[in-house]
PDB file of C-alpha atoms in Angstrom:
ATOM      1  CA  MET A   1       0.000   0.000   0.000  1.00  0.00           C
ATOM      2  CA  TYR A   2       2.824   2.435   0.801  1.00  0.00           C
ATOM      3  CA  THR A   3       4.312   1.840  -2.633  1.00  0.00           C
ATOM      4  CA  VAL A   4       1.094   3.061  -4.248  1.00  0.00           C
ATOM      5  CA  LEU A   5       0.907   6.020  -1.865  1.00  0.00           C
ATOM      6  CA  PHE A   6       4.519   6.867  -2.708  1.00  0.00           C
ATOM      7  CA  PHE A   7       3.783   7.240  -6.432  1.00  0.00           C
ATOM      8  CA  ILE A   8       0.484   9.171  -6.194  1.00  0.00           C
ATOM      9  CA  PRO A   9       2.026  12.617  -5.467  1.00  0.00           C
ATOM     10  CA  THR A  10       4.375  12.339  -8.435  1.00  0.00           C
ATOM     11  CA  ILE A  11       1.629  11.137 -10.768  1.00  0.00           C
ATOM     12  CA  TRP A  12      -0.658  13.904  -9.483  1.00  0.00           C
ATOM     13  CA  VAL A  13       1.746  16.794 -10.095  1.00  0.00           C
ATOM     14  CA  GLY A  14       3.083  15.301 -13.327  1.00  0.00           C
ATOM     15  CA  PRO A  15       0.516  16.904 -15.655  1.00  0.00           C
ATOM     16  CA  PHE A  16       1.003  20.327 -14.030  1.00  0.00           C
ATOM     17  CA  TRP A  17       4.765  20.019 -14.323  1.00  0.00           C
ATOM     18  CA  LEU A  18       4.589  18.785 -17.916  1.00  0.00           C
ATOM     19  CA  LEU A  19       2.386  21.718 -18.935  1.00  0.00           C
ATOM     20  CA  MET A  20       4.785  24.235 -17.378  1.00  0.00           C
ATOM     21  CA  LEU A  21       7.608  22.445 -19.186  1.00  0.00           C
ATOM     22  CA  SER A  22       6.046  21.860 -22.598  1.00  0.00           C
ATOM     23  CA  GLU A  23       3.756  24.885 -22.942  1.00  0.00           C
ATOM     24  CA  PRO A  24       5.112  27.478 -20.503  1.00  0.00           C
ATOM     25  CA  THR A  25       3.413  30.469 -22.142  1.00  0.00           C
ATOM     26  CA  SER A  26       0.079  28.905 -23.148  1.00  0.00           C
ATOM     27  CA  GLU A  27      -3.290  30.005 -21.813  1.00  0.00           C
ATOM     28  CA  ARG A  28      -4.061  26.381 -20.919  1.00  0.00           C
ATOM     29  CA  THR A  29      -0.987  26.192 -18.690  1.00  0.00           C
ATOM     30  CA  ASN A  30      -1.890  29.484 -17.075  1.00  0.00           C
ATOM     31  CA  ASN A  31      -5.428  28.219 -16.381  1.00  0.00           C
ATOM     32  CA  TRP A  32      -4.164  24.954 -14.892  1.00  0.00           C
ATOM     33  CA  MET A  33      -1.762  26.788 -12.606  1.00  0.00           C
ATOM     34  CA  GLN A  34      -4.554  28.878 -11.063  1.00  0.00           C
ATOM     35  CA  GLY A  35      -5.799  27.803  -7.657  1.00  0.00           C
ATOM     36  CA  ASN A  36      -4.439  25.072  -5.466  1.00  0.00           C
ATOM     37  CA  SER A  37      -5.647  21.853  -7.095  1.00  0.00           C
ATOM     38  CA  LEU A  38      -2.057  20.877  -7.865  1.00  0.00           C
ATOM     39  CA  PHE A  39      -1.461  20.356  -4.126  1.00  0.00           C
ATOM     40  CA  ILE A  40      -4.423  18.026  -3.509  1.00  0.00           C
ATOM     41  CA  GLY A  41      -2.582  14.802  -4.437  1.00  0.00           C
ATOM     42  CA  PRO A  42       0.518  15.284  -2.274  1.00  0.00           C
ATOM     43  CA  LEU A  43      -1.512  16.738   0.593  1.00  0.00           C
ATOM     44  CA  ALA A  44      -4.037  13.896   0.540  1.00  0.00           C
ATOM     45  CA  VAL A  45      -1.270  11.284   0.530  1.00  0.00           C
ATOM     46  CA  TRP A  46       0.487  13.008   3.423  1.00  0.00           C
ATOM     47  CA  LEU A  47      -2.732  13.125   5.466  1.00  0.00           C
ATOM     48  CA  ILE A  48      -3.697   9.511   4.674  1.00  0.00           C
ATOM     49  CA  THR A  49      -0.227   8.292   5.606  1.00  0.00           C
ATOM     50  CA  ALA A  50      -0.206  10.334   8.813  1.00  0.00           C
ATOM     51  CA  ILE A  51      -3.575   8.810   9.784  1.00  0.00           C
ATOM     52  CA  LEU A  52      -2.510   5.259   8.903  1.00  0.00           C
ATOM     53  CA  ALA A  53       0.759   5.461  10.839  1.00  0.00           C
ATOM     54  CA  PRO A  54       0.600   8.323  13.348  1.00  0.00           C
ATOM     55  CA  SER A  55       3.099   6.923  15.855  1.00  0.00           C
ATOM     56  CA  GLY A  56       6.230   8.188  14.080  1.00  0.00           C
ATOM     57  CA  LEU A  57       4.923  11.739  13.798  1.00  0.00           C
ATOM     58  CA  MET A  58       3.611  11.663  17.351  1.00  0.00           C
ATOM     59  CA  GLU A  59       6.995  10.547  18.647  1.00  0.00           C
ATOM     60  CA  LEU A  60       8.655  13.279  16.593  1.00  0.00           C
ATOM     61  CA  VAL A  61       6.598  16.090  18.137  1.00  0.00           C
ATOM     62  CA  THR A  62       6.181  14.737  21.677  1.00  0.00           C
ATOM     63  CA  GLY A  63       9.585  13.197  22.294  1.00  0.00           C
ATOM     64  CA  ASN A  64      12.676  14.662  23.858  1.00  0.00           C
ATOM     65  CA  PRO A  65      13.893  17.561  21.680  1.00  0.00           C
ATOM     66  CA  MET A  66      17.462  16.354  22.138  1.00  0.00           C
ATOM     67  CA  ASP A  67      16.503  13.082  20.400  1.00  0.00           C
ATOM     68  CA  PHE A  68      14.749  14.806  17.469  1.00  0.00           C
ATOM     69  CA  LEU A  69      17.341  13.879  14.847  1.00  0.00           C
ATOM     70  CA  ASP A  70      17.471  10.239  15.970  1.00  0.00           C
ATOM     71  CA  VAL A  71      13.661   9.992  15.915  1.00  0.00           C
ATOM     72  CA  LEU A  72      13.533  11.654  12.495  1.00  0.00           C
ATOM     73  CA  MET A  73      16.132   9.242  11.083  1.00  0.00           C
ATOM     74  CA  LYS A  74      14.159   6.310  12.488  1.00  0.00           C
ATOM     75  CA  LEU A  75      10.892   7.661  11.028  1.00  0.00           C
ATOM     76  CA  LEU A  76      12.409   8.309   7.584  1.00  0.00           C
ATOM     77  CA  GLY A  77      13.708   4.743   7.537  1.00  0.00           C
ATOM     78  CA  THR A  78      10.156   3.368   7.580  1.00  0.00           C
ATOM     79  CA  GLU A  79       7.768   2.962   4.656  1.00  0.00           C
ATOM     80  CA  SER A  80       5.342   5.488   6.127  1.00  0.00           C
ATOM     81  CA  GLY A  81       8.131   7.947   6.888  1.00  0.00           C
ATOM     82  CA  THR A  82       9.436   7.700   3.339  1.00  0.00           C
ATOM     83  CA  VAL A  83       5.950   8.398   1.944  1.00  0.00           C
ATOM     84  CA  LEU A  84       5.503  11.335   4.342  1.00  0.00           C
ATOM     85  CA  ALA A  85       8.845  12.799   3.293  1.00  0.00           C
ATOM     86  CA  TRP A  86       8.259  12.211  -0.415  1.00  0.00           C
ATOM     87  CA  SER A  87       4.803  13.801  -0.449  1.00  0.00           C
ATOM     88  CA  HIS A  88       6.282  16.725   1.492  1.00  0.00           C
ATOM     89  CA  PHE A  89       9.095  17.118  -1.069  1.00  0.00           C
ATOM     90  CA  VAL A  90       6.750  16.879  -4.056  1.00  0.00           C
ATOM     91  CA  ALA A  91       4.335  19.448  -2.601  1.00  0.00           C
ATOM     92  CA  GLY A  92       7.192  21.850  -1.872  1.00  0.00           C
ATOM     93  CA  ASP A  93       8.830  21.325  -5.251  1.00  0.00           C
ATOM     94  CA  ILE A  94       5.653  21.961  -7.227  1.00  0.00           C
ATOM     95  CA  MET A  95       4.820  25.021  -5.125  1.00  0.00           C
ATOM     96  CA  ALA A  96       8.266  26.534  -5.635  1.00  0.00           C
ATOM     97  CA  THR A  97       8.348  25.527  -9.302  1.00  0.00           C
ATOM     98  CA  ARG A  98       4.994  27.180  -9.956  1.00  0.00           C
ATOM     99  CA  TRP A  99       6.276  30.358  -8.331  1.00  0.00           C
ATOM    100  CA  MET A 100       9.498  30.269 -10.406  1.00  0.00           C
ATOM    101  CA  TRP A 101       7.484  29.552 -13.576  1.00  0.00           C
ATOM    102  CA  ARG A 102       5.226  32.554 -12.868  1.00  0.00           C
ATOM    103  CA  LYS A 103       8.220  34.836 -12.310  1.00  0.00           C
ATOM    104  CA  ALA A 104       9.866  33.604 -15.519  1.00  0.00           C
ATOM    105  CA  ILE A 105       6.690  34.289 -17.520  1.00  0.00           C
ATOM    106  CA  GLU A 106       6.223  37.654 -15.803  1.00  0.00           C
ATOM    107  CA  ASN A 107       9.832  38.650 -16.549  1.00  0.00           C
ATOM    108  CA  GLU A 108       9.592  37.304 -20.130  1.00  0.00           C
ATOM    109  CA  ILE A 109      12.916  35.504 -19.924  1.00  0.00           C
ATOM    110  CA  GLY A 110      12.171  33.196 -22.859  1.00  0.00           C
ATOM    111  CA  VAL A 111      10.788  29.707 -23.322  1.00  0.00           C
ATOM    112  CA  ASN A 112      14.060  27.776 -23.096  1.00  0.00           C
ATOM    113  CA  LYS A 113      15.206  29.487 -19.907  1.00  0.00           C
ATOM    114  CA  THR A 114      11.760  28.965 -18.406  1.00  0.00           C
ATOM    115  CA  ARG A 115      11.855  25.289 -19.355  1.00  0.00           C
ATOM    116  CA  ALA A 116      15.278  24.849 -17.749  1.00  0.00           C
ATOM    117  CA  ILE A 117      14.035  26.420 -14.512  1.00  0.00           C
ATOM    118  CA  VAL A 118      10.860  24.305 -14.510  1.00  0.00           C
ATOM    119  CA  PHE A 119      12.693  21.072 -15.329  1.00  0.00           C
ATOM    120  CA  PHE A 120      15.225  21.466 -12.550  1.00  0.00           C
ATOM    121  CA  GLY A 121      12.604  22.958 -10.218  1.00  0.00           C
ATOM    122  CA  VAL A 122      10.986  19.548  -9.993  1.00  0.00           C
ATOM    123  CA  ALA A 123      13.921  17.253 -10.818  1.00  0.00           C
ATOM    124  CA  LEU A 124      16.636  18.925  -8.673  1.00  0.00           C
ATOM    125  CA  MET A 125      15.185  21.880  -6.781  1.00  0.00           C
ATOM    126  CA  PRO A 126      18.492  23.479  -5.662  1.00  0.00           C
ATOM    127  CA  ILE A 127      19.619  23.696  -9.296  1.00  0.00           C
ATOM    128  CA  GLY A 128      16.203  25.006 -10.360  1.00  0.00           C
ATOM    129  CA  LEU A 129      16.396  27.696  -7.696  1.00  0.00           C
ATOM    130  CA  LEU A 130      19.916  28.625  -8.745  1.00  0.00           C
ATOM    131  CA  LEU A 131      18.811  28.916 -12.376  1.00  0.00           C
ATOM    132  CA  HIS A 132      15.849  31.022 -11.279  1.00  0.00           C
ATOM    133  CA  VAL A 133      18.163  33.448  -9.470  1.00  0.00           C
ATOM    134  CA  ILE A 134      20.635  33.603 -12.361  1.00  0.00           C
ATOM    135  CA  LEU A 135      18.202  33.765 -15.297  1.00  0.00           C
ATOM    136  CA  ASN A 136      15.565  36.197 -14.019  1.00  0.00           C
ATOM    137  CA  PRO A 137      16.675  39.799 -14.641  1.00  0.00           C
ATOM    138  CA  GLN A 138      14.535  41.111 -11.799  1.00  0.00           C
ATOM    139  CA  ASN A 139      16.317  38.789  -9.387  1.00  0.00           C
ATOM    140  CA  LYS A 140      19.750  39.937 -10.553  1.00  0.00           C
ATOM    141  CA  SER A 141      19.014  43.553  -9.711  1.00  0.00           C
ATOM    142  CA  GLU A 142      17.457  42.584  -6.379  1.00  0.00           C
ATOM    143  CA  PHE A 143      20.512  40.462  -5.585  1.00  0.00           C
ATOM    144  CA  LEU A 144      23.010  43.132  -6.600  1.00  0.00           C
ATOM    145  CA  ASP A 145      21.114  45.978  -4.938  1.00  0.00           C
ATOM    146  CA  GLY A 146      20.961  44.140  -1.660  1.00  0.00           C
TER     147      GLY A 146
END
């Protein structure tokens, strides 16, 4: 069951991500990116997993703060902990990628630069964020001006 839950967030955000990647400037992509429906899949999986296996999360928030890292490592080493972490990552990646996509469209940086940011925004977020900072002219001036 956890294997299925693991894949649902990725399958859910896939169409949103593919639209930002393949048709970054289209009206259809813009319409799909409105609202918060892109978060429903990862959020639902996180909530279902937390309800099915609440003990790890409960131990994380109620345990000794000095043992937090040990408890977190133990939780992440379980099937439920892996699903919780993955759905968390996917939700954060798609949220940040949508924001970077919007800024790229707003700043009219070009389709290929936008696609690079979107691709790495989901595939390797730190690289996507770095590309966002480097390729968006508005960000350069903000960075240089302090």
